[in-house]
Every structure is written in structure tokens, then in C-alpha cells.
Coordinates of C-alpha atoms in Angstrom, one line a residue:
Chain T
M1481 CA 51.2 101.5 118.8
A1482 CA 52.6 98.1 117.8
G1483 CA 50.6 98.4 114.5
A1484 CA 52.3 101.6 113.5
S1485 CA 55.7 100.1 113.3
C1486 CA 54.4 97.6 110.7
N1487 CA 53.8 100.5 108.3
R1488 CA 57.3 101.8 108.6
E1489 CA 59.5 101.6 105.6
V1490 CA 62.2 99.1 105.9
P1491 CA 65.5 101.0 106.0
Q1492 CA 67.7 100.3 103.1
V1493 CA 71.2 100.4 104.4
E1494 CA 72.9 99.0 101.4
G1495 CA 73.5 101.7 98.7
A1496 CA 71.3 104.1 100.7
G1497 CA 71.2 107.6 99.1
T1498 CA 72.8 106.5 95.9
K1499 CA 71.2 106.4 92.4
P1500 CA 70.6 103.0 90.9
S1501 CA 73.3 103.7 88.3
E1502 CA 75.8 104.3 91.0
R1503 CA 74.9 101.1 92.8
Q1504 CA 75.3 99.2 89.5
E1505 CA 78.7 100.8 89.2
E1506 CA 79.7 99.6 92.6
K1507 CA 78.5 96.1 91.8
K1508 CA 80.6 96.0 88.6
E1509 CA 83.6 97.2 90.6
A1510 CA 83.1 94.3 93.1
V1511 CA 82.9 91.8 90.3
R1512 CA 86.1 93.2 88.6
M1513 CA 88.2 92.9 91.8
G1514 CA 87.5 89.2 92.0
V1515 CA 89.8 87.9 94.7
M1516 CA 89.9 88.0 98.5
V1517 CA 92.1 86.6 101.2
G1518 CA 90.8 83.4 102.6
E1519 CA 89.3 82.4 99.2
K1520 CA 90.7 80.1 96.5
A1521 CA 93.2 81.6 94.1
P1522 CA 91.8 81.5 90.6
D1523 CA 93.6 78.7 88.6
F1524 CA 95.3 79.5 85.4
T1525 CA 97.6 78.0 82.7
A1526 CA 100.0 80.4 81.1
P1527 CA 102.9 80.2 78.6
A1528 CA 106.2 80.8 80.4
Y1529 CA 109.9 81.1 80.0
Y1530 CA 111.8 78.8 82.5
K1531 CA 115.6 78.3 82.6
G1532 CA 116.2 78.6 78.9
K1533 CA 113.1 76.8 77.8
F1534 CA 109.6 77.8 76.7
T1535 CA 107.0 75.9 78.7
T1536 CA 103.6 76.4 80.4
V1537 CA 102.9 76.9 84.1
K1538 CA 99.7 75.8 85.8
L1539 CA 98.9 77.2 89.3
S1540 CA 97.1 74.1 90.4
D1541 CA 100.2 71.9 89.7
Y1542 CA 101.6 73.5 92.9
L1543 CA 98.9 72.4 95.3
G1544 CA 100.7 71.2 98.4
K1545 CA 103.3 73.9 98.2
W1546 CA 103.3 77.6 99.1
V1547 CA 103.3 79.9 96.0
V1548 CA 104.2 83.5 95.6
L1549 CA 102.5 84.9 92.5
C1550 CA 104.1 88.3 91.5
F1551 CA 102.5 90.5 88.9
Y1552 CA 104.6 93.4 87.6
P1553 CA 104.0 96.1 85.0
G1554 CA 106.5 94.9 82.4
D1555 CA 109.9 93.5 81.3
F1556 CA 112.6 96.2 81.1
T1557 CA 110.7 98.6 83.4
F1558 CA 113.1 100.3 85.8
V1559 CA 111.7 99.3 89.3
Chain P
M811 CA 111.8 90.9 89.8
S812 CA 115.6 90.7 90.0
A813 CA 115.3 91.1 93.8
V814 CA 113.0 88.1 94.1
A815 CA 115.3 86.1 91.8
D816 CA 118.4 87.0 93.8
N817 CA 116.7 85.8 97.0
Y818 CA 115.2 82.7 95.5
D819 CA 117.2 80.4 97.8
K820 CA 115.3 82.0 100.8
F821 CA 112.0 81.2 99.2
Q822 CA 113.1 77.6 98.6
K823 CA 114.2 77.2 102.2
L824 CA 110.6 78.0 103.1
G825 CA 109.4 75.4 100.6
T826 CA 107.9 78.2 98.5
E827 CA 107.6 78.4 94.7
V828 CA 107.7 81.7 92.8
I829 CA 105.8 82.6 89.6
S830 CA 106.3 86.0 88.0
M831 CA 103.7 87.4 85.6
S832 CA 103.4 90.3 83.2
V833 CA 101.6 90.9 79.9
D834 CA 104.9 90.5 78.0
S835 CA 105.3 87.3 75.9
Q836 CA 107.5 84.5 77.1
F837 CA 109.9 85.4 74.3
V838 CA 110.3 88.9 75.6
H839 CA 110.8 87.4 79.1
K840 CA 113.7 85.4 77.6
V841 CA 115.3 88.5 76.1
W842 CA 115.0 90.4 79.4
N843 CA 116.5 87.5 81.3
D844 CA 119.3 87.0 78.9
T845 CA 120.3 90.7 78.3
E846 CA 119.6 92.3 81.7
L847 CA 118.5 90.1 84.7
S848 CA 121.2 87.5 84.2
K849 CA 123.7 90.3 84.7
M850 CA 122.2 91.0 88.2
V851 CA 121.4 87.4 89.2
D852 CA 123.9 84.5 88.8
G853 CA 122.5 82.0 86.4
G854 CA 119.5 84.1 85.5
V855 CA 115.9 84.0 86.8
P856 CA 115.4 80.6 88.5
F857 CA 111.6 80.5 88.4
H858 CA 108.8 80.5 85.8
M859 CA 108.3 83.9 84.1
A860 CA 104.7 83.6 82.9
S861 CA 103.0 85.5 80.2
D862 CA 99.6 87.1 80.8
G863 CA 98.7 88.1 77.2
G864 CA 95.8 90.5 77.2
G865 CA 95.8 90.7 81.0
V866 CA 93.2 87.9 81.3
I867 CA 94.8 86.4 84.4
G868 CA 95.5 89.9 85.9
T869 CA 91.8 90.7 85.4
M870 CA 90.9 87.6 87.4
Y871 CA 93.1 88.8 90.2
G872 CA 92.0 92.4 90.0
V873 CA 95.4 93.8 89.0
Y874 CA 95.0 94.4 85.3
N875 CA 94.8 98.1 84.4
A876 CA 93.0 98.2 81.0
K877 CA 93.9 101.9 80.6
S878 CA 97.6 101.3 80.7
G879 CA 97.3 97.7 79.4
V880 CA 99.5 96.3 82.1
D881 CA 99.3 94.2 85.3
V882 CA 100.1 96.5 88.3
R883 CA 102.4 95.2 91.1
G884 CA 100.2 92.6 92.8
R885 CA 101.8 90.0 95.1
F886 CA 99.6 87.0 96.2
L887 CA 100.7 84.5 98.8
I888 CA 98.9 81.2 98.2
D889 CA 98.9 78.3 100.7
P890 CA 99.2 74.6 99.9
D891 CA 95.4 74.3 99.7
G892 CA 95.4 77.0 96.9
V893 CA 93.9 79.6 99.2
I894 CA 95.1 83.2 99.0
Q895 CA 96.5 84.1 102.5
A896 CA 97.9 87.6 101.7
M897 CA 97.9 90.1 98.9
E898 CA 99.6 93.4 98.3
V899 CA 99.1 95.7 95.3
L900 CA 101.3 98.7 94.5
T901 CA 101.2 101.2 91.6
P902 CA 104.2 100.8 89.3
P903 CA 106.8 103.4 90.6
V904 CA 107.4 101.7 94.0
G905 CA 109.0 98.3 94.3
R906 CA 108.1 95.6 96.9
N907 CA 110.1 94.4 99.8
V908 CA 111.2 90.8 99.5
A909 CA 112.1 90.6 103.2
E910 CA 108.4 91.4 104.1
T911 CA 107.1 88.7 101.8
L912 CA 109.5 86.2 103.4
R913 CA 108.4 87.3 106.8
Q914 CA 104.8 86.8 105.9
I915 CA 105.4 83.4 104.5
A916 CA 107.2 82.3 107.7
A917 CA 104.3 83.8 109.8
F918 CA 101.6 82.0 107.9
Q919 CA 103.5 78.8 107.9
H920 CA 103.9 79.1 111.7
V921 CA 100.1 79.6 112.1
R922 CA 99.4 76.7 109.8
E923 CA 101.8 74.4 111.6
T924 CA 100.1 75.1 115.0
G925 CA 96.7 74.7 113.5
G926 CA 95.9 78.3 114.4
K927 CA 96.6 77.7 118.1
E928 CA 99.3 80.3 117.8
V929 CA 99.0 83.6 116.0
T930 CA 101.7 86.1 115.2
P931 CA 101.4 89.7 116.3
S932 CA 102.5 92.8 114.4
G933 CA 106.1 92.7 113.2
W934 CA 106.6 89.1 114.2
T935 CA 109.7 87.4 112.9
P936 CA 110.7 83.7 113.5
G937 CA 111.5 83.2 117.2
G938 CA 109.4 86.2 118.2
K939 CA 106.6 86.2 120.7
V940 CA 103.4 84.5 119.6
L941 CA 99.9 84.8 121.0
K942 CA 97.6 81.9 121.9
P943 CA 94.0 83.0 121.2
G944 CA 91.5 82.0 124.0
E945 CA 89.4 83.4 126.7
D946 CA 92.4 84.2 128.9
L947 CA 93.7 86.6 126.2
V948 CA 90.6 88.8 125.9
A949 CA 91.6 92.3 127.2
N950 CA 94.9 90.8 128.3
V951 CA 97.1 91.0 125.3
W952 CA 99.0 93.8 127.1
K953 CA 100.2 91.3 129.7
F954 CA 101.8 89.2 127.0
W955 CA 102.9 91.5 124.3
N956 CA 103.9 95.1 123.7
P957 CA 104.6 96.9 120.4
K958 CA 107.9 98.1 121.9
D959 CA 109.0 94.4 122.1
V960 CA 109.2 94.5 118.3
Y961 CA 109.6 98.1 117.1
D962 CA 111.9 99.6 119.6
K963 CA 114.4 96.7 119.4
K964 CA 117.8 98.0 118.7

């Protein structure tokens, strides 16, 4: 009976039971999310306001220090 | 953001820099700082208020909502090697807890200082019980640590 198992279809666990379009949708979602704990933080350079002056801030300038990066919905929002 | 600004000295004590980021321009950041935040925080915001025009950076971090055109409340804790150690993302109506961010920084710093030989259980605060991962600890955490040690403390 060993030969019979060779003819079995390989089970497809990933995305099983979903239509190809749905799988593509999931893939897109994964790409969009982008970051994960334990992985490098994407570097950026951004214009900034800092103590009365206009300047730029570059994340990789802070290598060697701990950094808290806080996104928020907008200036003058209530929370 | 005023809460983070008002507690900036605590971040500094932990050798930690803060960068805030929204889709507003740096010019709007200045007006917000000058007209409102400086009334809540002595001397105004002490860290870089960065501008994420178009949400390009927020998109990289997965926190830009294209429908509303804003970066949602995403907080990323980045270690000295540039690696993300923690992240928290909230929808706009609920604010973060600065004390929890500070607790996490202290915990990650402790783990890093011990080279991972000591890890911090749930609710750990500086001076609290740590665990030393190893064969002896498997199925034996109960001998060393109990959730009541932390959460039932009066």
C-alpha cells in the first residue's frame, strides 16, 4: 500500500478553502502591515519642529539609544 | 502627546529619546505647541515633533489609515540596535498610558542588560521578581512566581 500514498494530493494548508483572489488580498494585507517586533524599524528622515526651530529628524541618528516613536491622529485632536 | 511631554524627564532617566509623528506639517506642530501644549507642559514640547506628510512613514509602520488620511495611535519601542521590541496600536478615541510605556522600557532594558539571562514576568516593575530561563524552570514557574505577587499587591 506504500504506492497508494504517493498518489495522494499534497494537503494545502496555507490559504486552504479560499479563492485565489482572497489569498491575494491576504498577501497584500501582510505587505501593508510591514513591521514586526524583533525586526529592524524602518528608517526615515522627516521634517520636524523642535524647541522653537524647524529641523529634520532621522531615526538612524539615534542608534545606540532607546527610542519611543509615537504616531497620533493629529494636532489639536482632543485625546 | 502632552502626557508624554510632561513625563519627558522620566524617559530621559531611562536614556530614551522620544519622537512624535503625525501627518500635520512642522508648521502646524509649532502652532499647536505654542497655543496649546505649552499651556499644559512647562517650556513646551521637549522632543522632535515630526511631520509625516502623506502618511508615507505611517504606511511603512502599518499605522496610516488612507480612508481617514491620518496615522492612528501607534507606539513603537526601538532598542539601541534599531530593532522594534514592542508596539501598541490604538484607534483614535482612546489615549495611551505613559506609565505602561515606561514600564516596558525598564523591562526591556533589564532583559538586555542581563543578556537575556533574566526575563520579566507579567506586570513586572523594577525591583520585582525576575525569572531565569533554563531547564530547571520548565513546569516549575509556579515555584518561583505567582500572579498574585503582582496583581493582588495592595
